[in-house]
């Protein structure tokens, strides 16, 4: 049997390190596709000239590209037999990715806990993207529920990692050279500075995008994410293709430009839930809430912690996140991240 | 309120200059996407070797890319509250755009005139694309009908700019170094020279393309054009997404290869009307009429003025442009431009 | 009449050489699009670092890109009036294609034979792709059935070329510098070496992809293949757009990663049949059979001859190729090729 059936719950043990396959060189092609797939307009990620005026060598690719590439590479080893993607924590972007960089991915198993039903368990991994120089460009913890190969196999000693509820502001990695003191708010698209946002403030991003099968498949393949459920209409009983959760993340993040145009760089992923599945035909809208703010050591640069919520348009009150303790059916995404803004 | 509600009619005054947001660096990715989205085959825009043989440093991106990028950037400032895109005039391409160039956009308001109903008015702007060296790569006049914020606000002094019915042949900007004396008609795809076209001649471009939602959205996002009506199926009462008029322009222009393969470079936009809306499922076909011809000072290079008409296949006689003084319902586009051809 | 009506059967004569139009410079944009359109994961075609470790200067574009570019350019001259694409033979990839290369295409007519019905005939051509240095990057024989312009025109002297049933292993072109002695099986995604495959072995590639109209049209346009039947829903009586056979080839090849991740480079096309048409909505699955194996002179490199079969999921037993001597209706593709694998 030469095809990869993937790992089952009993194949993971704490401390195990998995080097994921298929390294990837990023080019301007990936950036152009990112802009075609999402309404991304962050000036720092669109213009070399703007990025240089902010102290970077050139315009990097959108921060979520690194996340998607790493995530995609982990799929065959981590989530091919997953029942559910349960959460994210402690994600940090450590350096930007530019066209020409080559990324590979590695995961370490940091927790395992069998479910009481004996047929599945939860696996925690810390995954990292590594560039051609051997440096980590980003890392994050993800935990997934994975089927057991054999219900009769014994449960491992449970290890549940202690995860930070959010990355501490002091731990945020600021890209080398970043300087927002000469930031051009006109070219960036909005006048709102870090000081203009108040904790607790909610921003309705107004715009919406109706999703097509061709688009989410193009995106998901671009990140070499091969989970069958995204591509094969014969795979699920209902004939639907489940949209990769990361597609919704990038769509919501791009929509958040309208009101958060200056929340330029994502530097941490504190947590996130794919509240409900998304399917082609859904219209995605988004709103954000300011959760926290912190200064940074970089000139002119402040950090802002944001909750980003994606909802299906026309399917319920956008601001109602939960009903009876559970996510309401129209909620697609509830994400918590840190971004960098000009002071 | 941090999201951009856009300008209303009373926010424009003649002489006002608006610097548009989100500069954009173009790469080979945009060119590849352009070729995937449209059946574009102009050899000068496909091959570095062919472009060099014509005196250029390398193959530029299709001229319409510059138009789309500039147009897209103007949308949040000019047409987000527009009721209709009324026309174009005096468009000139002043230098080609190559991968690596960064474009930004600026508009000057050159006319305002309130409508007699008192609820909207017409705004004329001259928009230009500016590259990283500060040089203008193209500019054009566009006029749009924009809603008033408040019907009670007083009408401004009307200013209606005098616009040329067409760019004069003597005013066409010929790219530096362009030389068609060694032009390879075999590699270009057709033997027809400038001298082979007669004023009044009509060319049926034969091919047709049926448009998909995913394709027009990919294209429109690529130009960072964010008008809701193109993306959000919940925005219009009929649940349809209106296709960006520029998508039809590029589609029709690409289809015109078949019969006009040697009308290589677009150098002027004399005028244009988006005669009727286009929706996914429509099959676009095109025909051209030769309106004028003129020599140029560049070696081996002639100018040809063309009317490019796009129609919906199967919806009416393609050659019938107007019925009762109005565009017939199957007509999508009526464009008037100058192109450069080998003598 | 300025549009190209294409050649008819009586326009071909043995020995005729046709230089095809529209040379094409490849960039990272084409590679990114290839990865977005197909679930391609060959490490050699994804990572510059991996390619360098295998002795190449950088990561080339997928071998099938060269095939598609050459094929696309031949369409206006060879198959625009074709009734059927009958077969391929003697295809050889002679050197990899890297971003920055410019390809043009040339065909020589090597056979003609009128059909007994007198209304059409078969034309054999040997087509080659030529890069900017004048070197051949690949060539292959294709034969098509082409309509006659006039049934009354006399039949030519029939010439039927002798074609090899398969490219001999000794005739495979191994890319200069290729060295698999330091091949990283972990990064490549599978542990299976050349020695692990047995002639007669069948591999079910497990994954499936449901095809969308937007995707096959993006792909086909990217290769500047302009056959109307792929794009125009008003062209066929049934309103369907026929999917370019090469789209199925690339899809099946990409799906074959799962089980053949180390069959990295395609070096020969021995034969192939587009057994049945493919339409949007079809879910493509694939299986391979090992037909032959041979050593090569390059360090650590073996050659493997594979049959690659694409089928429609859910439409019949995937392994049943033929029924009553004809391809079963669920079979889309039956391809025979040589690839290079680490020993």
JSON list of N, CA, C and O in Angstrom, two decimals, chain B residues 177-226:
[
{"chain": "B", "resi": 177, "resn": "UNK", "atom": "N", "xyz": [11.59, 53.94, -27.83]},
{"chain": "B", "resi": 177, "resn": "UNK", "atom": "CA", "xyz": [12.34, 52.84, -28.42]},
{"chain": "B", "resi": 177, "resn": "UNK", "atom": "C", "xyz": [11.51, 51.94, -29.32]},
{"chain": "B", "resi": 177, "resn": "UNK", "atom": "O", "xyz": [12.06, 51.07, -30.02]},
{"chain": "B", "resi": 178, "resn": "UNK", "atom": "N", "xyz": [10.20, 52.11, -29.35]},
{"chain": "B", "resi": 178, "resn": "UNK", "atom": "CA", "xyz": [9.36, 51.18, -30.12]},
{"chain": "B", "resi": 178, "resn": "UNK", "atom": "C", "xyz": [9.71, 51.23, -31.60]},
{"chain": "B", "resi": 178, "resn": "UNK", "atom": "O", "xyz": [9.80, 52.29, -32.21]},
{"chain": "B", "resi": 179, "resn": "UNK", "atom": "N", "xyz": [9.89, 50.06, -32.17]},
{"chain": "B", "resi": 179, "resn": "UNK", "atom": "CA", "xyz": [10.34, 49.94, -33.56]},
{"chain": "B", "resi": 179, "resn": "UNK", "atom": "C", "xyz": [9.75, 48.66, -34.12]},
{"chain": "B", "resi": 179, "resn": "UNK", "atom": "O", "xyz": [10.08, 47.57, -33.68]},
{"chain": "B", "resi": 180, "resn": "UNK", "atom": "N", "xyz": [8.85, 48.81, -35.10]},
{"chain": "B", "resi": 180, "resn": "UNK", "atom": "CA", "xyz": [8.20, 47.64, -35.68]},
{"chain": "B", "resi": 180, "resn": "UNK", "atom": "C", "xyz": [8.81, 47.26, -37.03]},
{"chain": "B", "resi": 180, "resn": "UNK", "atom": "O", "xyz": [8.22, 46.48, -37.78]},
{"chain": "B", "resi": 181, "resn": "UNK", "atom": "N", "xyz": [9.98, 47.81, -37.34]},
{"chain": "B", "resi": 181, "resn": "UNK", "atom": "CA", "xyz": [10.53, 47.50, -38.68]},
{"chain": "B", "resi": 181, "resn": "UNK", "atom": "C", "xyz": [10.98, 46.04, -38.81]},
{"chain": "B", "resi": 181, "resn": "UNK", "atom": "O", "xyz": [11.03, 45.51, -39.91]},
{"chain": "B", "resi": 182, "resn": "UNK", "atom": "N", "xyz": [11.27, 45.40, -37.68]},
{"chain": "B", "resi": 182, "resn": "UNK", "atom": "CA", "xyz": [11.66, 43.99, -37.73]},
{"chain": "B", "resi": 182, "resn": "UNK", "atom": "C", "xyz": [10.57, 43.07, -37.20]},
{"chain": "B", "resi": 182, "resn": "UNK", "atom": "O", "xyz": [10.84, 41.92, -36.86]},
{"chain": "B", "resi": 183, "resn": "UNK", "atom": "N", "xyz": [9.35, 43.57, -37.16]},
{"chain": "B", "resi": 183, "resn": "UNK", "atom": "CA", "xyz": [8.20, 42.86, -36.59]},
{"chain": "B", "resi": 183, "resn": "UNK", "atom": "C", "xyz": [8.01, 41.47, -37.23]},
{"chain": "B", "resi": 183, "resn": "UNK", "atom": "O", "xyz": [8.00, 41.34, -38.46]},
{"chain": "B", "resi": 184, "resn": "UNK", "atom": "N", "xyz": [7.85, 40.45, -36.42]},
{"chain": "B", "resi": 184, "resn": "UNK", "atom": "CA", "xyz": [7.69, 39.07, -36.90]},
{"chain": "B", "resi": 184, "resn": "UNK", "atom": "C", "xyz": [6.21, 38.71, -36.94]},
{"chain": "B", "resi": 184, "resn": "UNK", "atom": "O", "xyz": [5.60, 38.37, -35.94]},
{"chain": "B", "resi": 185, "resn": "UNK", "atom": "N", "xyz": [5.62, 38.81, -38.14]},
{"chain": "B", "resi": 185, "resn": "UNK", "atom": "CA", "xyz": [4.18, 38.56, -38.28]},
{"chain": "B", "resi": 185, "resn": "UNK", "atom": "C", "xyz": [3.82, 37.12, -37.99]},
{"chain": "B", "resi": 185, "resn": "UNK", "atom": "O", "xyz": [2.72, 36.82, -37.53]},
{"chain": "B", "resi": 186, "resn": "UNK", "atom": "N", "xyz": [4.74, 36.20, -38.28]},
{"chain": "B", "resi": 186, "resn": "UNK", "atom": "CA", "xyz": [4.44, 34.78, -38.01]},
{"chain": "B", "resi": 186, "resn": "UNK", "atom": "C", "xyz": [4.29, 34.55, -36.52]},
{"chain": "B", "resi": 186, "resn": "UNK", "atom": "O", "xyz": [3.31, 33.95, -36.07]},
{"chain": "B", "resi": 187, "resn": "UNK", "atom": "N", "xyz": [5.26, 35.06, -35.75]},
{"chain": "B", "resi": 187, "resn": "UNK", "atom": "CA", "xyz": [5.17, 34.87, -34.30]},
{"chain": "B", "resi": 187, "resn": "UNK", "atom": "C", "xyz": [4.00, 35.65, -33.70]},
{"chain": "B", "resi": 187, "resn": "UNK", "atom": "O", "xyz": [3.45, 35.27, -32.67]},
{"chain": "B", "resi": 188, "resn": "UNK", "atom": "N", "xyz": [3.64, 36.75, -34.33]},
{"chain": "B", "resi": 188, "resn": "UNK", "atom": "CA", "xyz": [2.53, 37.56, -33.80]},
{"chain": "B", "resi": 188, "resn": "UNK", "atom": "C", "xyz": [1.18, 36.90, -34.06]},
{"chain": "B", "resi": 188, "resn": "UNK", "atom": "O", "xyz": [0.22, 37.16, -33.34]},
{"chain": "B", "resi": 189, "resn": "UNK", "atom": "N", "xyz": [1.10, 36.06, -35.08]},
{"chain": "B", "resi": 189, "resn": "UNK", "atom": "CA", "xyz": [-0.12, 35.28, -35.27]},
{"chain": "B", "resi": 189, "resn": "UNK", "atom": "C", "xyz": [-0.98, 35.64, -36.46]},
{"chain": "B", "resi": 189, "resn": "UNK", "atom": "O", "xyz": [-1.88, 34.88, -36.81]},
{"chain": "B", "resi": 190, "resn": "UNK", "atom": "N", "xyz": [-0.75, 36.80, -37.09]},
{"chain": "B", "resi": 190, "resn": "UNK", "atom": "CA", "xyz": [-1.54, 37.17, -38.27]},
{"chain": "B", "resi": 190, "resn": "UNK", "atom": "C", "xyz": [-0.68, 37.99, -39.22]},
{"chain": "B", "resi": 190, "resn": "UNK", "atom": "O", "xyz": [0.21, 38.71, -38.79]},
{"chain": "B", "resi": 191, "resn": "UNK", "atom": "N", "xyz": [-0.99, 37.93, -40.52]},
{"chain": "B", "resi": 191, "resn": "UNK", "atom": "CA", "xyz": [-0.17, 38.66, -41.50]},
{"chain": "B", "resi": 191, "resn": "UNK", "atom": "C", "xyz": [-0.64, 40.10, -41.74]},
{"chain": "B", "resi": 191, "resn": "UNK", "atom": "O", "xyz": [0.03, 40.84, -42.45]},
{"chain": "B", "resi": 192, "resn": "UNK", "atom": "N", "xyz": [-1.77, 40.51, -41.14]},
{"chain": "B", "resi": 192, "resn": "UNK", "atom": "CA", "xyz": [-2.39, 41.79, -41.52]},
{"chain": "B", "resi": 192, "resn": "UNK", "atom": "C", "xyz": [-1.65, 42.98, -40.93]},
{"chain": "B", "resi": 192, "resn": "UNK", "atom": "O", "xyz": [-1.54, 43.14, -39.73]},
{"chain": "B", "resi": 193, "resn": "UNK", "atom": "N", "xyz": [-1.18, 43.86, -41.85]},
{"chain": "B", "resi": 193, "resn": "UNK", "atom": "CA", "xyz": [-0.47, 45.07, -41.47]},
{"chain": "B", "resi": 193, "resn": "UNK", "atom": "C", "xyz": [-1.45, 46.23, -41.37]},
{"chain": "B", "resi": 193, "resn": "UNK", "atom": "O", "xyz": [-2.58, 46.16, -41.83]},
{"chain": "B", "resi": 194, "resn": "UNK", "atom": "N", "xyz": [-0.94, 47.33, -40.83]},
{"chain": "B", "resi": 194, "resn": "UNK", "atom": "CA", "xyz": [-1.69, 48.57, -40.74]},
{"chain": "B", "resi": 194, "resn": "UNK", "atom": "C", "xyz": [-2.31, 48.94, -42.09]},
{"chain": "B", "resi": 194, "resn": "UNK", "atom": "O", "xyz": [-3.48, 49.31, -42.17]},
{"chain": "B", "resi": 195, "resn": "UNK", "atom": "N", "xyz": [-1.51, 48.75, -43.13]},
{"chain": "B", "resi": 195, "resn": "UNK", "atom": "CA", "xyz": [-1.99, 49.11, -44.47]},
{"chain": "B", "resi": 195, "resn": "UNK", "atom": "C", "xyz": [-3.11, 48.21, -44.98]},
{"chain": "B", "resi": 195, "resn": "UNK", "atom": "O", "xyz": [-3.80, 48.55, -45.95]},
{"chain": "B", "resi": 196, "resn": "UNK", "atom": "N", "xyz": [-3.31, 47.08, -44.33]},
{"chain": "B", "resi": 196, "resn": "UNK", "atom": "CA", "xyz": [-4.34, 46.15, -44.78]},
{"chain": "B", "resi": 196, "resn": "UNK", "atom": "C", "xyz": [-5.72, 46.48, -44.21]},
{"chain": "B", "resi": 196, "resn": "UNK", "atom": "O", "xyz": [-6.71, 45.82, -44.57]},
{"chain": "B", "resi": 197, "resn": "UNK", "atom": "N", "xyz": [-5.79, 47.42, -43.29]},
{"chain": "B", "resi": 197, "resn": "UNK", "atom": "CA", "xyz": [-7.08, 47.77, -42.68]},
{"chain": "B", "resi": 197, "resn": "UNK", "atom": "C", "xyz": [-7.62, 49.05, -43.31]},
{"chain": "B", "resi": 197, "resn": "UNK", "atom": "O", "xyz": [-6.87, 50.02, -43.51]},
{"chain": "B", "resi": 198, "resn": "UNK", "atom": "N", "xyz": [-8.90, 49.07, -43.60]},
{"chain": "B", "resi": 198, "resn": "UNK", "atom": "CA", "xyz": [-9.54, 50.23, -44.22]},
{"chain": "B", "resi": 198, "resn": "UNK", "atom": "C", "xyz": [-10.52, 50.87, -43.23]},
{"chain": "B", "resi": 198, "resn": "UNK", "atom": "O", "xyz": [-11.22, 50.14, -42.51]},
{"chain": "B", "resi": 199, "resn": "UNK", "atom": "N", "xyz": [-10.57, 52.18, -43.22]},
{"chain": "B", "resi": 199, "resn": "UNK", "atom": "CA", "xyz": [-11.55, 52.85, -42.37]},
{"chain": "B", "resi": 199, "resn": "UNK", "atom": "C", "xyz": [-12.95, 52.38, -42.77]},
{"chain": "B", "resi": 199, "resn": "UNK", "atom": "O", "xyz": [-13.26, 52.30, -43.96]},
{"chain": "B", "resi": 200, "resn": "UNK", "atom": "N", "xyz": [-13.75, 52.01, -41.79]},
{"chain": "B", "resi": 200, "resn": "UNK", "atom": "CA", "xyz": [-15.09, 51.50, -42.06]},
{"chain": "B", "resi": 200, "resn": "UNK", "atom": "C", "xyz": [-15.16, 49.98, -42.02]},
{"chain": "B", "resi": 200, "resn": "UNK", "atom": "O", "xyz": [-16.25, 49.41, -41.90]},
{"chain": "B", "resi": 201, "resn": "UNK", "atom": "N", "xyz": [-14.01, 49.35, -42.11]},
{"chain": "B", "resi": 201, "resn": "UNK", "atom": "CA", "xyz": [-13.98, 47.88, -42.10]},
{"chain": "B", "resi": 201, "resn": "UNK", "atom": "C", "xyz": [-14.47, 47.33, -40.75]},
{"chain": "B", "resi": 201, "resn": "UNK", "atom": "O", "xyz": [-14.13, 47.86, -39.70]},
{"chain": "B", "resi": 202, "resn": "UNK", "atom": "N", "xyz": [-15.27, 46.28, -40.83]},
{"chain": "B", "resi": 202, "resn": "UNK", "atom": "CA", "xyz": [-15.79, 45.66, -39.61]},
{"chain": "B", "resi": 202, "resn": "UNK", "atom": "C", "xyz": [-15.24, 44.24, -39.49]},
{"chain": "B", "resi": 202, "resn": "UNK", "atom": "O", "xyz": [-15.21, 43.50, -40.48]},
{"chain": "B", "resi": 203, "resn": "UNK", "atom": "N", "xyz": [-14.76, 43.87, -38.32]},
{"chain": "B", "resi": 203, "resn": "UNK", "atom": "CA", "xyz": [-14.16, 42.55, -38.10]},
{"chain": "B", "resi": 203, "resn": "UNK", "atom": "C", "xyz": [-14.93, 41.82, -37.01]},
{"chain": "B", "resi": 203, "resn": "UNK", "atom": "O", "xyz": [-15.03, 42.30, -35.88]},
{"chain": "B", "resi": 204, "resn": "UNK", "atom": "N", "xyz": [-15.48, 40.67, -37.39]},
{"chain": "B", "resi": 204, "resn": "UNK", "atom": "CA", "xyz": [-16.16, 39.82, -36.41]},
{"chain": "B", "resi": 204, "resn": "UNK", "atom": "C", "xyz": [-15.09, 38.94, -35.77]},
{"chain": "B", "resi": 204, "resn": "UNK", "atom": "O", "xyz": [-14.43, 38.17, -36.45]},
{"chain": "B", "resi": 205, "resn": "UNK", "atom": "N", "xyz": [-14.94, 39.02, -34.44]},
{"chain": "B", "resi": 205, "resn": "UNK", "atom": "CA", "xyz": [-13.84, 38.30, -33.81]},
{"chain": "B", "resi": 205, "resn": "UNK", "atom": "C", "xyz": [-14.15, 36.83, -33.50]},
{"chain": "B", "resi": 205, "resn": "UNK", "atom": "O", "xyz": [-13.34, 36.12, -32.91]},
{"chain": "B", "resi": 206, "resn": "UNK", "atom": "N", "xyz": [-15.32, 36.37, -33.85]},
{"chain": "B", "resi": 206, "resn": "UNK", "atom": "CA", "xyz": [-15.67, 34.96, -33.95]},
{"chain": "B", "resi": 206, "resn": "UNK", "atom": "C", "xyz": [-15.77, 34.25, -32.60]},
{"chain": "B", "resi": 206, "resn": "UNK", "atom": "O", "xyz": [-16.78, 33.59, -32.32]},
{"chain": "B", "resi": 207, "resn": "UNK", "atom": "N", "xyz": [-14.75, 34.35, -31.76]},
{"chain": "B", "resi": 207, "resn": "UNK", "atom": "CA", "xyz": [-14.73, 33.57, -30.53]},
{"chain": "B", "resi": 207, "resn": "UNK", "atom": "C", "xyz": [-15.67, 34.14, -29.47]},
{"chain": "B", "resi": 207, "resn": "UNK", "atom": "O", "xyz": [-16.03, 35.31, -29.50]},
{"chain": "B", "resi": 208, "resn": "UNK", "atom": "N", "xyz": [-16.06, 33.28, -28.52]},
{"chain": "B", "resi": 208, "resn": "UNK", "atom": "CA", "xyz": [-16.91, 33.71, -27.41]},
{"chain": "B", "resi": 208, "resn": "UNK", "atom": "C", "xyz": [-16.46, 33.07, -26.12]},
{"chain": "B", "resi": 208, "resn": "UNK", "atom": "O", "xyz": [-15.85, 32.00, -26.13]},
{"chain": "B", "resi": 209, "resn": "UNK", "atom": "N", "xyz": [-16.73, 33.75, -25.01]},
{"chain": "B", "resi": 209, "resn": "UNK", "atom": "CA", "xyz": [-16.39, 33.21, -23.69]},
{"chain": "B", "resi": 209, "resn": "UNK", "atom": "C", "xyz": [-17.60, 33.37, -22.76]},
{"chain": "B", "resi": 209, "resn": "UNK", "atom": "O", "xyz": [-18.15, 34.46, -22.64]},
{"chain": "B", "resi": 210, "resn": "UNK", "atom": "N", "xyz": [-17.98, 32.28, -22.14]},
{"chain": "B", "resi": 210, "resn": "UNK", "atom": "CA", "xyz": [-19.06, 32.32, -21.16]},
{"chain": "B", "resi": 210, "resn": "UNK", "atom": "C", "xyz": [-18.45, 32.64, -19.79]},
{"chain": "B", "resi": 210, "resn": "UNK", "atom": "O", "xyz": [-17.48, 32.02, -19.38]},
{"chain": "B", "resi": 211, "resn": "UNK", "atom": "N", "xyz": [-19.01, 33.63, -19.13]},
{"chain": "B", "resi": 211, "resn": "UNK", "atom": "CA", "xyz": [-18.39, 34.18, -17.92]},
{"chain": "B", "resi": 211, "resn": "UNK", "atom": "C", "xyz": [-18.90, 33.50, -16.66]},
{"chain": "B", "resi": 211, "resn": "UNK", "atom": "O", "xyz": [-20.09, 33.23, -16.52]},
{"chain": "B", "resi": 212, "resn": "UNK", "atom": "N", "xyz": [-17.96, 33.21, -15.77]},
{"chain": "B", "resi": 212, "resn": "UNK", "atom": "CA", "xyz": [-18.26, 32.57, -14.49]},
{"chain": "B", "resi": 212, "resn": "UNK", "atom": "C", "xyz": [-18.09, 33.58, -13.35]},
{"chain": "B", "resi": 212, "resn": "UNK", "atom": "O", "xyz": [-17.23, 34.45, -13.41]},
{"chain": "B", "resi": 213, "resn": "UNK", "atom": "N", "xyz": [-18.87, 33.38, -12.28]},
{"chain": "B", "resi": 213, "resn": "UNK", "atom": "CA", "xyz": [-18.76, 34.26, -11.09]},
{"chain": "B", "resi": 213, "resn": "UNK", "atom": "C", "xyz": [-17.32, 34.29, -10.56]},
{"chain": "B", "resi": 213, "resn": "UNK", "atom": "O", "xyz": [-16.78, 35.35, -10.24]},
{"chain": "B", "resi": 214, "resn": "UNK", "atom": "N", "xyz": [-16.72, 33.10, -10.43]},
{"chain": "B", "resi": 214, "resn": "UNK", "atom": "CA", "xyz": [-15.38, 33.05, -9.83]},
{"chain": "B", "resi": 214, "resn": "UNK", "atom": "C", "xyz": [-14.39, 33.89, -10.64]},
{"chain": "B", "resi": 214, "resn": "UNK", "atom": "O", "xyz": [-13.53, 34.56, -10.08]},
{"chain": "B", "resi": 215, "resn": "UNK", "atom": "N", "xyz": [-14.55, 33.87, -11.95]},
{"chain": "B", "resi": 215, "resn": "UNK", "atom": "CA", "xyz": [-13.56, 34.56, -12.79]},
{"chain": "B", "resi": 215, "resn": "UNK", "atom": "C", "xyz": [-13.66, 36.08, -12.68]},
{"chain": "B", "resi": 215, "resn": "UNK", "atom": "O", "xyz": [-12.66, 36.76, -12.54]},
{"chain": "B", "resi": 216, "resn": "UNK", "atom": "N", "xyz": [-14.86, 36.61, -12.76]},
{"chain": "B", "resi": 216, "resn": "UNK", "atom": "CA", "xyz": [-14.94, 38.08, -12.71]},
{"chain": "B", "resi": 216, "resn": "UNK", "atom": "C", "xyz": [-14.59, 38.58, -11.31]},
{"chain": "B", "resi": 216, "resn": "UNK", "atom": "O", "xyz": [-14.00, 39.66, -11.17]},
{"chain": "B", "resi": 217, "resn": "UNK", "atom": "N", "xyz": [-14.85, 37.78, -10.29]},
{"chain": "B", "resi": 217, "resn": "UNK", "atom": "CA", "xyz": [-14.48, 38.23, -8.94]},
{"chain": "B", "resi": 217, "resn": "UNK", "atom": "C", "xyz": [-12.96, 38.18, -8.75]},
{"chain": "B", "resi": 217, "resn": "UNK", "atom": "O", "xyz": [-12.37, 39.08, -8.15]},
{"chain": "B", "resi": 218, "resn": "UNK", "atom": "N", "xyz": [-12.32, 37.11, -9.24]},
{"chain": "B", "resi": 218, "resn": "UNK", "atom": "CA", "xyz": [-10.85, 37.05, -9.18]},
{"chain": "B", "resi": 218, "resn": "UNK", "atom": "C", "xyz": [-10.24, 38.26, -9.86]},
{"chain": "B", "resi": 218, "resn": "UNK", "atom": "O", "xyz": [-9.33, 38.91, -9.33]},
{"chain": "B", "resi": 219, "resn": "UNK", "atom": "N", "xyz": [-10.74, 38.59, -11.03]},
{"chain": "B", "resi": 219, "resn": "UNK", "atom": "CA", "xyz": [-10.19, 39.71, -11.79]},
{"chain": "B", "resi": 219, "resn": "UNK", "atom": "C", "xyz": [-10.40, 41.02, -11.04]},
{"chain": "B", "resi": 219, "resn": "UNK", "atom": "O", "xyz": [-9.47, 41.81, -10.89]},
{"chain": "B", "resi": 220, "resn": "UNK", "atom": "N", "xyz": [-11.58, 41.23, -10.56]},
{"chain": "B", "resi": 220, "resn": "UNK", "atom": "CA", "xyz": [-11.92, 42.53, -9.97]},
{"chain": "B", "resi": 220, "resn": "UNK", "atom": "C", "xyz": [-11.17, 42.73, -8.67]},
{"chain": "B", "resi": 220, "resn": "UNK", "atom": "O", "xyz": [-10.67, 43.82, -8.38]},
{"chain": "B", "resi": 221, "resn": "UNK", "atom": "N", "xyz": [-11.03, 41.65, -7.90]},
{"chain": "B", "resi": 221, "resn": "UNK", "atom": "CA", "xyz": [-10.23, 41.75, -6.67]},
{"chain": "B", "resi": 221, "resn": "UNK", "atom": "C", "xyz": [-8.76, 41.99, -6.98]},
{"chain": "B", "resi": 221, "resn": "UNK", "atom": "O", "xyz": [-8.08, 42.72, -6.26]},
{"chain": "B", "resi": 222, "resn": "UNK", "atom": "N", "xyz": [-8.27, 41.36, -8.05]},
{"chain": "B", "resi": 222, "resn": "UNK", "atom": "CA", "xyz": [-6.86, 41.52, -8.40]},
{"chain": "B", "resi": 222, "resn": "UNK", "atom": "C", "xyz": [-6.51, 42.99, -8.59]},
{"chain": "B", "resi": 222, "resn": "UNK", "atom": "O", "xyz": [-5.41, 43.43, -8.27]},
{"chain": "B", "resi": 223, "resn": "UNK", "atom": "N", "xyz": [-7.47, 43.76, -9.08]},
{"chain": "B", "resi": 223, "resn": "UNK", "atom": "CA", "xyz": [-7.25, 45.21, -9.27]},
{"chain": "B", "resi": 223, "resn": "UNK", "atom": "C", "xyz": [-7.68, 45.98, -8.03]},
{"chain": "B", "resi": 223, "resn": "UNK", "atom": "O", "xyz": [-7.75, 47.19, -8.04]},
{"chain": "B", "resi": 224, "resn": "UNK", "atom": "N", "xyz": [-7.95, 45.26, -6.94]},
{"chain": "B", "resi": 224, "resn": "UNK", "atom": "CA", "xyz": [-8.28, 45.88, -5.66]},
{"chain": "B", "resi": 224, "resn": "UNK", "atom": "C", "xyz": [-9.47, 46.84, -5.78]},
{"chain": "B", "resi": 224, "resn": "UNK", "atom": "O", "xyz": [-9.58, 47.83, -5.08]},
{"chain": "B", "resi": 225, "resn": "UNK", "atom": "N", "xyz": [-10.36, 46.46, -6.69]},
{"chain": "B", "resi": 225, "resn": "UNK", "atom": "CA", "xyz": [-11.63, 47.18, -6.86]},
{"chain": "B", "resi": 225, "resn": "UNK", "atom": "C", "xyz": [-12.62, 46.52, -5.91]},
{"chain": "B", "resi": 225, "resn": "UNK", "atom": "O", "xyz": [-12.88, 45.31, -6.00]},
{"chain": "B", "resi": 226, "resn": "UNK", "atom": "N", "xyz": [-13.17, 47.30, -4.99]},
{"chain": "B", "resi": 226, "resn": "UNK", "atom": "CA", "xyz": [-13.92, 46.71, -3.89]},
{"chain": "B", "resi": 226, "resn": "UNK", "atom": "C", "xyz": [-15.40, 47.03, -3.91]},
{"chain": "B", "resi": 226, "resn": "UNK", "atom": "O", "xyz": [-16.09, 46.82, -2.91]}
]
